[in-house]
mmCIF file of C-alpha atoms and ligand atoms in Angstrom:
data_model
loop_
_atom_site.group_PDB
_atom_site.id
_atom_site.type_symbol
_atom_site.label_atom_id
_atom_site.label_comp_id
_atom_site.label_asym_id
_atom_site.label_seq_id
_atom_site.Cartn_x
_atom_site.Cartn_y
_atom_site.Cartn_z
ATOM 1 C CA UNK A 201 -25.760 21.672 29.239
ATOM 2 C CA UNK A 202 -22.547 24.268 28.095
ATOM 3 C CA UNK A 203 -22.586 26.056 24.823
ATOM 4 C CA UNK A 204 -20.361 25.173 22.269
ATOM 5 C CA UNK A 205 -18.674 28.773 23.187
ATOM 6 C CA UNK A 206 -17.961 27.253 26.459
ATOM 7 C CA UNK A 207 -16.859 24.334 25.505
ATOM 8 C CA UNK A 208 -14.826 25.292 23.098
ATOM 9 C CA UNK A 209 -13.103 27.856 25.861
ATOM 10 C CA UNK A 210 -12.357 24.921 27.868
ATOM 11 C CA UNK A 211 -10.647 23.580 24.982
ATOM 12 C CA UNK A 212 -8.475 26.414 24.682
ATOM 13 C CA UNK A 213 -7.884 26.223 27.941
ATOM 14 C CA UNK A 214 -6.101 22.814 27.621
ATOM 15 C CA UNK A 215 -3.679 22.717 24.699
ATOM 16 C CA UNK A 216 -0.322 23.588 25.291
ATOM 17 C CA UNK A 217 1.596 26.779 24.343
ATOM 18 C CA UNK A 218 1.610 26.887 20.425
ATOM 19 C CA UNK A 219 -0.659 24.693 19.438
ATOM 20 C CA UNK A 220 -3.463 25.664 16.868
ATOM 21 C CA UNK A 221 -6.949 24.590 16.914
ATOM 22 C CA UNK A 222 -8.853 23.079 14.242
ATOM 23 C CA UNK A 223 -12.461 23.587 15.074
ATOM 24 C CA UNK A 224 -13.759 20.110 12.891
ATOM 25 C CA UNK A 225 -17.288 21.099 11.652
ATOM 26 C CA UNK A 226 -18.588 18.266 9.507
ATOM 27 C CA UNK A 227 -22.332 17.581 9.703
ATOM 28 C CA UNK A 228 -23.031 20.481 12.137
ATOM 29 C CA UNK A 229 -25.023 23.218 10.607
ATOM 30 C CA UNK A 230 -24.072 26.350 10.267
ATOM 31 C CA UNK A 231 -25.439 28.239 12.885
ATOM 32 C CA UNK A 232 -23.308 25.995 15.276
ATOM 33 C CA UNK A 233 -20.719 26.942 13.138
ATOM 34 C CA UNK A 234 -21.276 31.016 13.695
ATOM 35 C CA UNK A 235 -21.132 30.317 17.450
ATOM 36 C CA UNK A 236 -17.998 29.355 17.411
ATOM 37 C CA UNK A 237 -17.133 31.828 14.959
ATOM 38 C CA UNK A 238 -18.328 34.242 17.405
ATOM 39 C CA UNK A 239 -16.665 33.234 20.118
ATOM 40 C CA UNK A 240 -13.373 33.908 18.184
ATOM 41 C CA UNK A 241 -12.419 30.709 16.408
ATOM 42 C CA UNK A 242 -11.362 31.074 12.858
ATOM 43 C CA UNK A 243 -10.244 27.442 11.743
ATOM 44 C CA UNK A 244 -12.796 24.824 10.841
ATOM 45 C CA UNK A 245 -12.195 21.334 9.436
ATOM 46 C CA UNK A 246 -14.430 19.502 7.051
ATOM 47 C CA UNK A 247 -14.405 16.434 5.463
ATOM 48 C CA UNK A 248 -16.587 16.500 2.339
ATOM 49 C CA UNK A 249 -16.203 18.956 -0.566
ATOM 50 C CA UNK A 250 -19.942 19.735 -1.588
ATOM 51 C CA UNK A 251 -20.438 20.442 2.511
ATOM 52 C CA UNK A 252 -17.285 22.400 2.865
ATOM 53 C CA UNK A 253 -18.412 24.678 -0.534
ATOM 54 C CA UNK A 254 -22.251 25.602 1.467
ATOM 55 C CA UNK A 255 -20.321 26.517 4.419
ATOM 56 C CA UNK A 256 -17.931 28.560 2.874
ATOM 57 C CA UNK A 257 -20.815 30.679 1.054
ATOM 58 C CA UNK A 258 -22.760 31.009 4.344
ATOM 59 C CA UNK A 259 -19.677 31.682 6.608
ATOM 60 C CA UNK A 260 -17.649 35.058 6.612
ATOM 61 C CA UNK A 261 -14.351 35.611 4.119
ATOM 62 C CA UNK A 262 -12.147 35.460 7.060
ATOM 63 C CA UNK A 263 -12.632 31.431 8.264
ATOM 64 C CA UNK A 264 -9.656 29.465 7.272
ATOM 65 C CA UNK A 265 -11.022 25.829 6.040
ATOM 66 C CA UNK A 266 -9.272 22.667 6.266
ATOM 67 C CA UNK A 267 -9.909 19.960 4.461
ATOM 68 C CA UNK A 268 -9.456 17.146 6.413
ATOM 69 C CA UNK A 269 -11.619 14.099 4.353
ATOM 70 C CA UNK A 270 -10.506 11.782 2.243
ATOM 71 C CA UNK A 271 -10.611 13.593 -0.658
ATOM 72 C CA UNK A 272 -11.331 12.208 -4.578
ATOM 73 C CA UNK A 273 -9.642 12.784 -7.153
ATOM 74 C CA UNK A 274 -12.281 13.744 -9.179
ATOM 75 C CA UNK A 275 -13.119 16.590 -6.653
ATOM 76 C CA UNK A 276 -9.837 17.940 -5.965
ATOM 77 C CA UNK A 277 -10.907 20.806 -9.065
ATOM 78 C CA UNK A 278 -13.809 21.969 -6.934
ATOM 79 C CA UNK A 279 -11.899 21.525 -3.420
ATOM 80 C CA UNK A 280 -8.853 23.767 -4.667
ATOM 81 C CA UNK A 281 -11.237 26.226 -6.260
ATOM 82 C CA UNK A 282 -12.723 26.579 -2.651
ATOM 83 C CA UNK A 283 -9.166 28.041 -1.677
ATOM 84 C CA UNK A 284 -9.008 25.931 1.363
ATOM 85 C CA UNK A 285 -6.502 27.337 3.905
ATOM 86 C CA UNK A 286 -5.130 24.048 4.262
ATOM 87 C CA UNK A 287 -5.826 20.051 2.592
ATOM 88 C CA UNK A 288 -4.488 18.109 5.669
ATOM 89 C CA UNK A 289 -5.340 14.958 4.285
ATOM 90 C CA UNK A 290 -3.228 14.016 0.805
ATOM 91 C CA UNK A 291 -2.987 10.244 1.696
ATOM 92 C CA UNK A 292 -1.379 9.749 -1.808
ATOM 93 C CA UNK A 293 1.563 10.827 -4.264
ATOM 94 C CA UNK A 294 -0.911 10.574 -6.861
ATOM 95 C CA UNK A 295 -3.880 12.472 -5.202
ATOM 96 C CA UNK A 296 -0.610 15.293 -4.222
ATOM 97 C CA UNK A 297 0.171 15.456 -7.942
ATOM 98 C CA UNK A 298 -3.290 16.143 -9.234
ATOM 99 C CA UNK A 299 -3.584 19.087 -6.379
ATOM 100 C CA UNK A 300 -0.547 20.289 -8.022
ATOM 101 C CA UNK A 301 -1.378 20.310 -11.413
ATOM 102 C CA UNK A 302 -5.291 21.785 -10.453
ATOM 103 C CA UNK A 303 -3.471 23.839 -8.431
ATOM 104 C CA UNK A 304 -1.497 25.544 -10.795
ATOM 105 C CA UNK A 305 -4.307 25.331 -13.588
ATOM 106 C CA UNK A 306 -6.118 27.868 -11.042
ATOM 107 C CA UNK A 307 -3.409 30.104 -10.624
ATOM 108 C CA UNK A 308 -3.046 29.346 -6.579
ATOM 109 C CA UNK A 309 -0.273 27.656 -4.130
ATOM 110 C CA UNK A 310 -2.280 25.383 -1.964
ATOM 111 C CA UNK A 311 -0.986 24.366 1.246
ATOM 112 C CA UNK A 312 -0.933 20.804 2.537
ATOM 113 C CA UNK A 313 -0.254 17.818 4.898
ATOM 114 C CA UNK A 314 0.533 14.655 4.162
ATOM 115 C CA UNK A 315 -1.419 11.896 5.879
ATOM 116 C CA UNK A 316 0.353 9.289 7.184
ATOM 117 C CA UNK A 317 -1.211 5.646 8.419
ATOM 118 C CA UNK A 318 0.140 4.577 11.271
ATOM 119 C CA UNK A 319 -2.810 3.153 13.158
ATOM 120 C CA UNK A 320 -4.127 -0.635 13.052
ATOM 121 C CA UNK A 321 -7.769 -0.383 11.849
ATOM 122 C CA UNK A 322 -9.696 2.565 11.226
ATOM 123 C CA UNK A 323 -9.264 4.229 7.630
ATOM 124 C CA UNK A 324 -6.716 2.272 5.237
ATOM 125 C CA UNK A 325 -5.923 5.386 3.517
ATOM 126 C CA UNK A 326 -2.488 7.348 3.732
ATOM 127 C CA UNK A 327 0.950 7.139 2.910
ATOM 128 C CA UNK A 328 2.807 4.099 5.011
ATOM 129 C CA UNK A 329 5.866 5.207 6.971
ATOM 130 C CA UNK A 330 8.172 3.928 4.446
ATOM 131 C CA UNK A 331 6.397 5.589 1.602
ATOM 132 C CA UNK A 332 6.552 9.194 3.451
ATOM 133 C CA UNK A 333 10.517 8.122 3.745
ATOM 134 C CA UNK A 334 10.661 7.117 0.190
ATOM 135 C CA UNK A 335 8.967 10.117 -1.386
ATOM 136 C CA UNK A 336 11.125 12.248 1.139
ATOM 137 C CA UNK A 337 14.506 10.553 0.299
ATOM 138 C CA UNK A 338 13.628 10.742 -3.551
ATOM 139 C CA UNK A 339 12.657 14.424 -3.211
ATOM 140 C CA UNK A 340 9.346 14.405 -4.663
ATOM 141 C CA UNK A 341 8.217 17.743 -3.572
ATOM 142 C CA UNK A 342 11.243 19.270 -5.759
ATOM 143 C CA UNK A 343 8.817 18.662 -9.112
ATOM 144 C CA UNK A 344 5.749 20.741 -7.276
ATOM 145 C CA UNK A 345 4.539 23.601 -8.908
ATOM 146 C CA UNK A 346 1.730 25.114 -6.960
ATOM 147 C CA UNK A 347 1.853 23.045 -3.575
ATOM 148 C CA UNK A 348 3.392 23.466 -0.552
ATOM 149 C CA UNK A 349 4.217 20.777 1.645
ATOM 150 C CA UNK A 350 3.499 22.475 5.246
ATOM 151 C CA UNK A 351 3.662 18.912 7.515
ATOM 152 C CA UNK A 352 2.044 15.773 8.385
ATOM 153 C CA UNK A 353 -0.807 14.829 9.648
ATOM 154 C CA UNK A 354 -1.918 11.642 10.980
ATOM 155 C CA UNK A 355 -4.033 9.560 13.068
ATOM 156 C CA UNK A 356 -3.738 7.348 16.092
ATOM 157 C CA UNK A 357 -5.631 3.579 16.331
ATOM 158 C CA UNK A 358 -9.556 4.169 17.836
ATOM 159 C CA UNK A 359 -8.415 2.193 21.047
ATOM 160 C CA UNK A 360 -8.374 2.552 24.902
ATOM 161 C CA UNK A 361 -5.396 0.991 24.773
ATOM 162 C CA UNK A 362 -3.328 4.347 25.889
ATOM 163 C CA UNK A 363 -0.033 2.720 25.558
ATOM 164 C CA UNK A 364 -1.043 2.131 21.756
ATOM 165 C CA UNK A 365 -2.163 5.642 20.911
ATOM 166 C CA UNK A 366 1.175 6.796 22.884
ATOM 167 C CA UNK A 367 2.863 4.637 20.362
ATOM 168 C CA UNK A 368 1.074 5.699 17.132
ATOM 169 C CA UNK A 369 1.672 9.482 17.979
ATOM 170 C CA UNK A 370 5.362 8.587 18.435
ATOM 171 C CA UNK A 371 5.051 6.785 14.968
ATOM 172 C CA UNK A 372 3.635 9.985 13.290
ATOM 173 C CA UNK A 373 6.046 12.563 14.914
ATOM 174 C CA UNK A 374 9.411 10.220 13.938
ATOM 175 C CA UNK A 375 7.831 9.988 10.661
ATOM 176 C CA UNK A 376 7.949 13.373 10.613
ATOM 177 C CA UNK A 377 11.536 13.984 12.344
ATOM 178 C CA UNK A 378 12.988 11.371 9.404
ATOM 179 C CA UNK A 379 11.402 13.861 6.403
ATOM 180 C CA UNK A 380 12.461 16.724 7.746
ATOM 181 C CA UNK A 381 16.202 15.179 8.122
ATOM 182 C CA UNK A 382 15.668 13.782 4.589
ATOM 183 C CA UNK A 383 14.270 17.122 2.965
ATOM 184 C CA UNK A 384 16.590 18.936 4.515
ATOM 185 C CA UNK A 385 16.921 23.119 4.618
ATOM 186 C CA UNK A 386 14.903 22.887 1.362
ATOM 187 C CA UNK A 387 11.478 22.405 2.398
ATOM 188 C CA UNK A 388 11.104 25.294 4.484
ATOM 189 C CA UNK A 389 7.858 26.240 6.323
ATOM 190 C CA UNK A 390 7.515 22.500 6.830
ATOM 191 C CA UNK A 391 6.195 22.516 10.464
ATOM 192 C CA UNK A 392 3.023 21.390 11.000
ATOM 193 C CA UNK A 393 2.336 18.374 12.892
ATOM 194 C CA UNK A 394 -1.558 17.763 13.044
ATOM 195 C CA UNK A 395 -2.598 14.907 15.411
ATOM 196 C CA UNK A 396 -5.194 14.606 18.219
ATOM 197 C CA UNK A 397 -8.990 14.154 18.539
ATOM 198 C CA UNK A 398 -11.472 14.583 21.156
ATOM 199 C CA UNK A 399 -10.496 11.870 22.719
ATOM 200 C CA UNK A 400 -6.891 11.691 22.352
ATOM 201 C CA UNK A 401 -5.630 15.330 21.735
ATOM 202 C CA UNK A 402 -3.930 15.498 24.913
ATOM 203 C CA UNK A 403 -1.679 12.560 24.671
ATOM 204 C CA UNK A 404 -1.021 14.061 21.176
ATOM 205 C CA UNK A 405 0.598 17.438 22.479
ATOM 206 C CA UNK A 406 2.395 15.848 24.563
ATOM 207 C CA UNK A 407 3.647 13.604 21.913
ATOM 208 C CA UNK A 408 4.507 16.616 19.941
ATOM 209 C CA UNK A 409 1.690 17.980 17.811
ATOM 210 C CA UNK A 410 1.447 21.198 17.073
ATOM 211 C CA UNK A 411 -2.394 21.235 14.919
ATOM 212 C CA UNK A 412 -5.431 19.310 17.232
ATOM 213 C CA UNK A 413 -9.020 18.639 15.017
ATOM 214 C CA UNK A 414 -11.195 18.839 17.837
ATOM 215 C CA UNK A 415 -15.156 18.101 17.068
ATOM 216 C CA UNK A 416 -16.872 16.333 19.206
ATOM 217 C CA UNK A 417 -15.639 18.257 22.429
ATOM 218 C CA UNK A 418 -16.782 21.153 21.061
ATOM 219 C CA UNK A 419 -19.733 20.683 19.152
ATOM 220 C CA UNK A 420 -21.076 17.778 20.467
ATOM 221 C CA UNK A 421 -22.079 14.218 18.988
ATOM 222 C CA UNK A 422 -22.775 14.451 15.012
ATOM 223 C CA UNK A 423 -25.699 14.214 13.174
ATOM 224 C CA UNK A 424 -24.922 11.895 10.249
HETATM 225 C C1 PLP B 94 -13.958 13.800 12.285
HETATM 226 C C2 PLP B 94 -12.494 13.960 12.357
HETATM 227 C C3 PLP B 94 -11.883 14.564 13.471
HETATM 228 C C4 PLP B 94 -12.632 15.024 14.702
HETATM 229 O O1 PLP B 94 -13.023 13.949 15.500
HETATM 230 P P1 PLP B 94 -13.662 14.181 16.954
HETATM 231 O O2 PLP B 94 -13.551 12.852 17.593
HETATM 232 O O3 PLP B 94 -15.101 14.580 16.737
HETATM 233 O O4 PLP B 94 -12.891 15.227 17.651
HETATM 234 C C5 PLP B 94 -10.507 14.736 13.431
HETATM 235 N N1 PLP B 94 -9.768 14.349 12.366
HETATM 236 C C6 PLP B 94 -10.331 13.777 11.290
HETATM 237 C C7 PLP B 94 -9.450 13.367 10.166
HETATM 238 C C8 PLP B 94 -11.699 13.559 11.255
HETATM 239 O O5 PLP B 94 -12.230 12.962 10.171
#
């Protein structure tokens, strides 16, 4: 059996120059957590708000927290107040609004992907293709107040069809390519591209992300 500090080396190990680690947490306890804190990681990913706010009293000031769940409106007050380094999944123009406005109620700038849905099953939630272009091509991140738009993130179908997840991945990055070319110079810092799993994180770098959310292969099978 490896630790998760060895594990998580060998995930190091693998990802290409530049690309950042999200260590995804959710439904491991804490002291699993602190291992991998010890072993020098930094960035964990969670996916429910009441989880991510015990973690973040029990974990040092210096972890950066993603949010990475699909995430209710009727939370987003207590997720912002968390001061998450990152909400990776906004999946709607509404949901990115209401950040915004809670956002700037609580005197922060939160930083955020957009989730786009590419992939045949799995969740239904995130913006289609052609709604990331349309928000783009309208410029609705001109009206934000308190939210910066740092990327996209997105998901590839749960398949072992490789030729598909190639094909989602590509999906997800030209989705990306299109806003930039639509946002132009204005949305600067816009450069995140978070895509890749356990199981699919390599085709993913290769594909062009620069962000993997790797749980399982570090912390083993969940606990729900
Ligand atoms: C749970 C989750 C992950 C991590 O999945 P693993 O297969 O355990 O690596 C990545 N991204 C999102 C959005 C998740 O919900």
């Amino acid at each position: 059996m490896s630790t998760i500090a060895e594990r998580l080396e060998e995930v190091r190990a693998s990802l290409l120059p530049g690309v950042k680690l999200t260590a995804v947490s959710k439904f491991h306890p804490v002291e699993a957590l602190r291992e991998a804190y010890d072993a020098g990681q930094r960035i964990f990913g969670e996916s429910r708000v009441q989880e991510l706010a015990e973690k973040v009293g029990a974990m040092p000031d210096d972890v950066r927290w993603h949010f990475i769940g699909h995430l209710q409106t009727n939370k987003v007050r207590r997720l912002v107040s968390l001061r998450p380094a990152m909400i990776e999944s906004v999946d709607s123009e509404r949901l990115l609004r209401i950040i915004d406005d809670e956002s700037a109620r609580e005197g922060v700038v939160s930083r955020v992907l957009l989730q786009v849905h590419v992939a045949r099953e799995e969740t239904k939630f995130g913006f289609s293709p052609e709604e990331l272009d349309e928000f783009f091509r309208c410029r609705g991140f001109e009206t934000l107040r308190a939210t910066h738009i740092c990327g996209i993130m997105g998901m590839a179908s749960n398949t072992d069809d490789t030729g598909r997840v190639r094909a989602d991945f590509r999906a997800i990055a030209d989705a990306m390519a299109r806003a930039r070319r639509l946002a132009g110079d204005e949305l600067r810092g816009f450069d995140t591209l978070s895509m890749g799993m356990s199981h699919d994180y390599l085709a993913a770098m290769q594909e062009g992300s620069t962000m993997v959310r790797i749980g399982t292969a570090i912390f083993g099978e969940r606990q729900y």
